[in-house]
Coordinates of C-alpha atoms and ligand atoms in Angstrom, one line a residue:
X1 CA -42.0 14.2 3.1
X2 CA -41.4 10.5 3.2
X3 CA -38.2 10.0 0.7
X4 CA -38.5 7.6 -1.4
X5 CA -35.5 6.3 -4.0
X6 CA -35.6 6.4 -7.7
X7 CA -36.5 3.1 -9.3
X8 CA -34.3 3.1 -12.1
X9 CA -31.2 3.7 -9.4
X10 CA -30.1 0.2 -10.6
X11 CA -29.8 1.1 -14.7
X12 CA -27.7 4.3 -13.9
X13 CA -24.4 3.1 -13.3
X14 CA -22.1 -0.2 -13.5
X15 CA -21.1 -1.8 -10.7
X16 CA -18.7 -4.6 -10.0
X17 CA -17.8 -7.3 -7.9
X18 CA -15.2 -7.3 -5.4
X19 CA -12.6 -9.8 -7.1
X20 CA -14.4 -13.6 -6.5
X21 CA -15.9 -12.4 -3.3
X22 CA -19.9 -12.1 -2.8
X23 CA -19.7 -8.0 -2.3
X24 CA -20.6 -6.1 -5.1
X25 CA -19.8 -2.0 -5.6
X26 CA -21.1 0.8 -7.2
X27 CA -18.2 1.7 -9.7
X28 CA -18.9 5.0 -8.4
X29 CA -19.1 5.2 -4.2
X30 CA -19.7 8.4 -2.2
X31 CA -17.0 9.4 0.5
X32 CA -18.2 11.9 3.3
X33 CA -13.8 13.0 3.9
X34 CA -14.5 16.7 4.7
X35 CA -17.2 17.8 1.8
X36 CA -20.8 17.0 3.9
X37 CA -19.6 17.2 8.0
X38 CA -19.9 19.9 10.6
X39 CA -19.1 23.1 8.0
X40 CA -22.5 22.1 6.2
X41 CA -25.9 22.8 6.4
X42 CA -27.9 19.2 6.4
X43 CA -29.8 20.0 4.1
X44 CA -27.8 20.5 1.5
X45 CA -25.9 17.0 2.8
X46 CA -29.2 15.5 2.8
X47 CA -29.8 16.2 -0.9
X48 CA -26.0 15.5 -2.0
X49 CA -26.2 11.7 -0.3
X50 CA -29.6 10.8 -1.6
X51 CA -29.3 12.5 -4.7
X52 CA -25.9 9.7 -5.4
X53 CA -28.6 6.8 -3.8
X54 CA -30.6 7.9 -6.4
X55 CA -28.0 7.8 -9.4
X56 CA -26.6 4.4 -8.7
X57 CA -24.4 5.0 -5.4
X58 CA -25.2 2.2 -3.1
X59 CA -22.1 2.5 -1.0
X60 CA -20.8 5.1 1.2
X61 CA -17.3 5.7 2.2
X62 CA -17.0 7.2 6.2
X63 CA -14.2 7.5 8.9
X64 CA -14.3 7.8 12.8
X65 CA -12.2 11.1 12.0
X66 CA -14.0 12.8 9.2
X67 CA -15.4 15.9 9.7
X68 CA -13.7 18.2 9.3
X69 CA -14.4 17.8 12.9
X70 CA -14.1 14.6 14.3
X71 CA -17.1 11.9 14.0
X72 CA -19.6 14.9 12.8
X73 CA -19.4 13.2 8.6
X74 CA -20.7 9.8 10.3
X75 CA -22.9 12.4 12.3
X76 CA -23.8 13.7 8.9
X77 CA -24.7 10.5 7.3
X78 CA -26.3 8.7 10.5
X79 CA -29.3 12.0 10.0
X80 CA -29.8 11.0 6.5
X81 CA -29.8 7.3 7.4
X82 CA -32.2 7.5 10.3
X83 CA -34.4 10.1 8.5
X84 CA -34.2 8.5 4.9
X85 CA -32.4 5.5 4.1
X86 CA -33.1 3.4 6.9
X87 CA -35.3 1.6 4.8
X88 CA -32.8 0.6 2.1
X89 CA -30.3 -0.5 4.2
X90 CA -30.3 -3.8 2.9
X91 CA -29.2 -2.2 -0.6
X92 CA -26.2 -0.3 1.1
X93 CA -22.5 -0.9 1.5
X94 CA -21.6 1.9 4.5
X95 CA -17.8 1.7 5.1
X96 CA -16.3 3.3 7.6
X97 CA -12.6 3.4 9.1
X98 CA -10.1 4.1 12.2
X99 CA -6.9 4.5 12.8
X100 CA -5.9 8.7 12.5
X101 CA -6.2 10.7 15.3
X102 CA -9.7 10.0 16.6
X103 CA -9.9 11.5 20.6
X104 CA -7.3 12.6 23.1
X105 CA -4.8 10.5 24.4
X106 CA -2.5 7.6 22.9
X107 CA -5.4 5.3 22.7
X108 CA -6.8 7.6 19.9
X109 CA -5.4 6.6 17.0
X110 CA -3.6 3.5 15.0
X111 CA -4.9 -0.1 15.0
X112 CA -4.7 -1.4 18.7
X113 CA -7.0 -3.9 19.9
X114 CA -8.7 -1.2 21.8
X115 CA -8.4 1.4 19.7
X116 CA -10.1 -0.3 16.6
X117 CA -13.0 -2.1 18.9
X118 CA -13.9 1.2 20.4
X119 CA -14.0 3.6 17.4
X120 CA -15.9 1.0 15.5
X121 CA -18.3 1.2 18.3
X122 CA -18.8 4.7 18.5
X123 CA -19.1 5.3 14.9
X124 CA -21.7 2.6 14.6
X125 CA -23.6 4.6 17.8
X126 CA -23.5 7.8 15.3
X127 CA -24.5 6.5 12.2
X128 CA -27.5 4.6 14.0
X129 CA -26.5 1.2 12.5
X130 CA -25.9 -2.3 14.1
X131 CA -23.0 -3.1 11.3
X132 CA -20.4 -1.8 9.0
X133 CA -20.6 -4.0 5.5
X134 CA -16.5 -2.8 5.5
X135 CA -14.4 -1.6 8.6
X136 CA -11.2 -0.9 7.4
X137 CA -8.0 -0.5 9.4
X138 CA -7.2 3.2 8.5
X139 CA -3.5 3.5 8.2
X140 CA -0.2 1.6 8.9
X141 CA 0.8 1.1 12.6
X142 CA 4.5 1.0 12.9
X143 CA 4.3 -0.3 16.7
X144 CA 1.2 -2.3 17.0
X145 CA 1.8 -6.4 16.4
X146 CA 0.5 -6.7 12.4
X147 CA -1.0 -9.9 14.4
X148 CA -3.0 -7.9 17.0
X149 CA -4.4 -5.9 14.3
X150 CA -5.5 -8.5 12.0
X151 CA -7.2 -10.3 14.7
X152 CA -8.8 -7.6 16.2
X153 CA -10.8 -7.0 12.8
X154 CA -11.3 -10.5 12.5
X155 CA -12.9 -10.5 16.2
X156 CA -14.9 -7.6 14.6
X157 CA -16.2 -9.7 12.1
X158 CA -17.0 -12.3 14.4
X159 CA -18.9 -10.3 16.9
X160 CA -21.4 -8.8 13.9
X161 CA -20.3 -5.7 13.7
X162 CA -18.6 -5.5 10.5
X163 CA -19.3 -7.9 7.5
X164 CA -15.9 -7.9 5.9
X165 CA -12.7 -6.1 6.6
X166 CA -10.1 -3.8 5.0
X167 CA -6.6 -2.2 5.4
X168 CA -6.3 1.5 3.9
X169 CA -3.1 3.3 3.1
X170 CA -1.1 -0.3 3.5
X171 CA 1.6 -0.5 0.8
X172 CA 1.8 -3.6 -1.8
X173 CA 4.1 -5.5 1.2
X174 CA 2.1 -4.5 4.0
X175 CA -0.9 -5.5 2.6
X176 CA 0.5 -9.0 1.3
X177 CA 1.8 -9.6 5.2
X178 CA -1.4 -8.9 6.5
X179 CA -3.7 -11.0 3.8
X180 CA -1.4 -13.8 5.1
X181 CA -2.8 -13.6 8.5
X182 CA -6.2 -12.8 7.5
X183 CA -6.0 -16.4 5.0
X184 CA -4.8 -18.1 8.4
X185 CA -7.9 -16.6 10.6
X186 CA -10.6 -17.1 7.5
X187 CA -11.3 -13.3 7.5
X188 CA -13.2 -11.6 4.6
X189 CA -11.1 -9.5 3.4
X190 CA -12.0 -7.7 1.3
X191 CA -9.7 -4.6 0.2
X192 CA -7.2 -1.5 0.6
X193 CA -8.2 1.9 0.0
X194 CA -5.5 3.6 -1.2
X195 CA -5.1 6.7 -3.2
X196 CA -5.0 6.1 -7.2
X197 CA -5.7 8.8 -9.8
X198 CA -4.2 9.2 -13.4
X199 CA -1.6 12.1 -12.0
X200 CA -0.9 9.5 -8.6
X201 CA 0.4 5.6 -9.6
X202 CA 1.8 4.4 -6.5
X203 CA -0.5 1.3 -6.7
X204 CA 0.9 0.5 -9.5
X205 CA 4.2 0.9 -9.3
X206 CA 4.8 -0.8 -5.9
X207 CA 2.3 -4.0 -7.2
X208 CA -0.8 -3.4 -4.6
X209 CA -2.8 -4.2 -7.5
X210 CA -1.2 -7.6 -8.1
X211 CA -1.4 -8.1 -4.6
X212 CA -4.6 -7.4 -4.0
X213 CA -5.7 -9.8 -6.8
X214 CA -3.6 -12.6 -5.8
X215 CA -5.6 -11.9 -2.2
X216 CA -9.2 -12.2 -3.7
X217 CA -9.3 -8.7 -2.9
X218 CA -9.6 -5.6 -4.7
X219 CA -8.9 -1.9 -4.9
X220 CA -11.0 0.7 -3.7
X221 CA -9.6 4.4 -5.1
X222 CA -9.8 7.4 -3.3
X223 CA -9.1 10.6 -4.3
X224 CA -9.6 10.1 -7.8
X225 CA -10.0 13.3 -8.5
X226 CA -6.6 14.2 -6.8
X227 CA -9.0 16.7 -4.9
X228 CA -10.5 18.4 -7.9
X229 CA -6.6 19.1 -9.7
X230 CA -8.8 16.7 -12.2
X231 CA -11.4 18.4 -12.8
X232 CA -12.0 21.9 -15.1
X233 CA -11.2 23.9 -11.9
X234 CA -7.6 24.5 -12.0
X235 CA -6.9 24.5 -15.6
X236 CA -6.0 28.1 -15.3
X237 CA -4.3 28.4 -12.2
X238 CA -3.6 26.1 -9.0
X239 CA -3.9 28.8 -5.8
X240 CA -1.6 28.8 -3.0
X241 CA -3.8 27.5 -0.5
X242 CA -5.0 24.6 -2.3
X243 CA -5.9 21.7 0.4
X244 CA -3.4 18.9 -1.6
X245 CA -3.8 15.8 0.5
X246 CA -0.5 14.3 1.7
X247 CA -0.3 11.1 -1.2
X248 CA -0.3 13.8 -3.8
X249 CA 2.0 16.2 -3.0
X250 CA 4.4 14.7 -5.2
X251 CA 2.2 16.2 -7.6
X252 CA 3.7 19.6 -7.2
X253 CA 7.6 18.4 -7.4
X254 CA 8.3 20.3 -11.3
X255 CA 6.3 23.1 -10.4
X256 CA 2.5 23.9 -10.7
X257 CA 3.5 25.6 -14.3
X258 CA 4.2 22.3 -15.3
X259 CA 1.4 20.5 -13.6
X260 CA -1.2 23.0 -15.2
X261 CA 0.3 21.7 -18.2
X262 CA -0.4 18.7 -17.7
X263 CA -3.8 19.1 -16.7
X264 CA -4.6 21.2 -19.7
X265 CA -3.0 18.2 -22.3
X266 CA -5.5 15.6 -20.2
X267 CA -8.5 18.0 -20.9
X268 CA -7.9 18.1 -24.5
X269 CA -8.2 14.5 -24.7
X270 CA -11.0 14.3 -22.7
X271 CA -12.6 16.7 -24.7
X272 CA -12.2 14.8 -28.0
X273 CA -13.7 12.1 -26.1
X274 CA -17.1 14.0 -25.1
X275 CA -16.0 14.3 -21.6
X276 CA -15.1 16.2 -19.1
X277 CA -11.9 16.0 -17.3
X278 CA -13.1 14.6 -14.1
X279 CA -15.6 11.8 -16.1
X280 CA -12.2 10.7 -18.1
X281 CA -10.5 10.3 -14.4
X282 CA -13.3 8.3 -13.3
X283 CA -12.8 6.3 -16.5
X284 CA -9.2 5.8 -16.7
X285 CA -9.1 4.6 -13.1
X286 CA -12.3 2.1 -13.5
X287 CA -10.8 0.5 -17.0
X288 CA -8.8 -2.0 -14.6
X289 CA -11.3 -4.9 -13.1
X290 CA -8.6 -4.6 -10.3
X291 CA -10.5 -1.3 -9.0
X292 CA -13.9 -2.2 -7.4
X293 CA -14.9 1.2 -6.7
X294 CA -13.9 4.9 -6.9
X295 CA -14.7 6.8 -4.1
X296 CA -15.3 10.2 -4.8
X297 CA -16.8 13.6 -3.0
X298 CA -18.5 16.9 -3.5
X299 CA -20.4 19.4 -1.8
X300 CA -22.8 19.9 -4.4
X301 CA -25.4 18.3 -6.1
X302 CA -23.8 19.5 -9.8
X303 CA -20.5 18.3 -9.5
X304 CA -21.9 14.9 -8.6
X305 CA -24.2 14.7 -11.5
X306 CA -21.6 15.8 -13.4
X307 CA -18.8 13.5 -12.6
X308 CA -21.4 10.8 -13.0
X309 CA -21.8 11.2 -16.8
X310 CA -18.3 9.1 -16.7
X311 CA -20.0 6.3 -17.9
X312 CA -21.2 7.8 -21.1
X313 CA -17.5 6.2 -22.5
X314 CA -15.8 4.2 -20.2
X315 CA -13.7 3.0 -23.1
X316 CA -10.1 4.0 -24.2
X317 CA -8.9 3.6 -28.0
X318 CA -5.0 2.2 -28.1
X319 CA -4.2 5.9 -29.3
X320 CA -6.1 7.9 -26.3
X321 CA -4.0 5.6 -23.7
X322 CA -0.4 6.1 -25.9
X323 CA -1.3 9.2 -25.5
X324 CA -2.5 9.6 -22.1
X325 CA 0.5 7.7 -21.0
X326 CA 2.7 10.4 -23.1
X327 CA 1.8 13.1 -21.1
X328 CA 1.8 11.8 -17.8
X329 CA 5.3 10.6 -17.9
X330 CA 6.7 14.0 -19.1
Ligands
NDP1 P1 -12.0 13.6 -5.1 O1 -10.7 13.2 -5.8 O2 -13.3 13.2 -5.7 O3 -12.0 15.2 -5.0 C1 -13.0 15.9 -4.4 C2 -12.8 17.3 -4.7 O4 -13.1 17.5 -6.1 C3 -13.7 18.3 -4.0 O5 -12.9 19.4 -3.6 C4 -14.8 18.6 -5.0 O6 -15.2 19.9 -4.8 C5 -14.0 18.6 -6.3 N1 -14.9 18.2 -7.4 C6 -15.5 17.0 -7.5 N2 -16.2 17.0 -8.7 C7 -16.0 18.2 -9.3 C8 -16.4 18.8 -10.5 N3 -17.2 18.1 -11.3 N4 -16.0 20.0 -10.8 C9 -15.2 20.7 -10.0 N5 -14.7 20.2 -8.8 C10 -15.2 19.0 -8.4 O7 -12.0 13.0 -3.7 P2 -11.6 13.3 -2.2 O8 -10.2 13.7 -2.1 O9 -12.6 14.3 -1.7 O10 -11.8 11.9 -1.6 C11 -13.0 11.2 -1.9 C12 -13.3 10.3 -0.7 O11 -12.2 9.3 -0.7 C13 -13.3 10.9 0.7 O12 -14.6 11.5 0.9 C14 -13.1 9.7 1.5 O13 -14.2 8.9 1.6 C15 -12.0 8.9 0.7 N6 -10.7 9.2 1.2 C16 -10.0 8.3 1.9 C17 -8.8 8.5 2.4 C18 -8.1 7.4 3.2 O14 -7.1 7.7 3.8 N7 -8.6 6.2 3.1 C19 -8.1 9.8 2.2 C20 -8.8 10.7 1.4 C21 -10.1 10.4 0.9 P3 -16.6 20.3 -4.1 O15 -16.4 19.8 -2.7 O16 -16.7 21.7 -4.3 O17 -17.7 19.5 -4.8

């Protein structure tokens, strides 16, 4: 059956602009990490991805490593694109990123000339497209020239293949050292992806935010769910295995007693606000214009749709945010 998108896709959910610049974002974007690659059936990745289309997600967050096996989430994305949204492309801001270990050998990974230029190319081959709307330089390299990797995105940009450029996991001072030389080349920049959730304020506290807006540029928030932790899922109990990502660790440094705690005081609040603790997340996190997007993930259709409700309220009373702020600095 030919798919074909829901017309009211546009009246579902806000979107925003990207600081001053001409790219606008979904408030809400989809991220394909390690919930839709090689562990899935398609099918049910099929109707996850267009099921967020279809809702208001016009952008979709990728990386030359996610999988969990390498490549296979852009694999997952470049079926539905080919098969289904090919026709919409036009509407779509596909992001995608490289710098984490990508294939064997030294060249595989960080932000070398090389490095970036190839993975870009390959993950363009498997999503069946002829440009990225944002390529993002995936993490921090300690031993590549900041200079080599700035200009290799901007050559990027000049040869078509990416419309604007990010950094991702870049500190407030990297990122301001690296702006500087995209001002001096005339690159779009256009962000950092960074990981930002009511439980994780590292942007915050080390100025990214400031930075970013002082750059024309704004922040894009993974992990906003710190993995589900905000959610209804661990309210009882956090189990041993859980896959915490490496920025929120810190989450777990008083003990998952107290973090439960925690969790439970947020999902009271929430609850007086007709929401669940996920949609308040979302919320919180989108109350600052500095935030263009939230990326977020799931396996399932539910837990999208239900995360989506955020924008029922997407306003906070003086009192909730006292409060809020109460219990996350205990
Ligand atoms: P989230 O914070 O959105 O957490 C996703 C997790 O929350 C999944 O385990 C999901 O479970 C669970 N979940 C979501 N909604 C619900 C719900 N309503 N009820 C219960 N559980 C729920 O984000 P991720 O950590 O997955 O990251 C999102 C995206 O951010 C990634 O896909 C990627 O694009 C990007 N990212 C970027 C990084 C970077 O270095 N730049 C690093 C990490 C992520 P389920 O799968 O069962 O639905």
């Amino acid at each position: 059956m030919v798919y074909a998108a829901d017309e009211q896709r546009y009246e579902k959910l806000p979107y925003r602009r990207v600081s001053d610049s001409g790219l606008i974002l979904p408030a809400v974007s989809f991220g394909l990490w390690r919930n839709l690659g090689d562990q899935m059936p398609l099918e049910n990745s099929k109707k996850v991805i267009l099921k967020a289309f279809d809702s208001g997600i016009f952008s979709f967050d990728n990386a030359s490593n996610y999988g969990p096996s390498n490549g296979t989430a852009e694999e997952t994305f470049g079926q539905v694109f080919r098969q289904d949204l090919k026709p919409y492309r036009d509407e779509l801001v596909i992001t995608t990123k490289a710098g984490y270990h990508m294939w064997p050998g030294p060249l595989g990974e960080f932000s070398g000339k090389k490095t970036l230029v190839a993975a870009l190319d390959l993950s363009l081959q498997r999503m069946g497209l002829d440009y990225v709307d944002i390529f993002y330089a995936h993490r921090w390299d300690p031993n590549t020239r900041l200079e080599e990797t700035a200009r290799a995105l901007d050559l990027i940009v000049k040869q078509g293949k990416a419309l604007y450029v990010g950094v991702s996991n870049y500190n407030a001072e990297q990122t301001a050292a690296i702006a500087k030389i995209f001002e001096t080349l005339g690159t779009p920049f256009i962000g950092n992806q960074v990981s930002y959730n009511m439980l994780n304020r590292t942007a915050e506290s080390d100025g990214l935010l400031e930075v970013l807006d002082q750059n024309h540029a704004g922040l894009v928030a993974y992990g906003p769910l710190a993995e589900g932790l905000l959610t209804s899922k661990y309210l009882n109990d956090i189990p041993d295995d859980y896959p915490i990502h490496r920025t929120n660790a810190v989450l777990f440094e008083n003990g998952k007693v107290d973090l439960i705690d925690k969790l439970n005081a947020l999902n009271e609040i929430a609850q007086q606000r007709g929401q669940s603790l996920s949609q308040m997340a979302l919320a919180w996190l989108l109350k600052d214009r500095r935030v263009a997007s939230v990326v977020i993930g799931a396996s399932n259709v539910a837990h999208l749709i239900d995360n989506l409700k955020f924008s029922d309220n997407l306003t906070f009373s003086g009192d909730e945010l006292t409060t809020i702020e109460s219990i996350l600095s205990k």
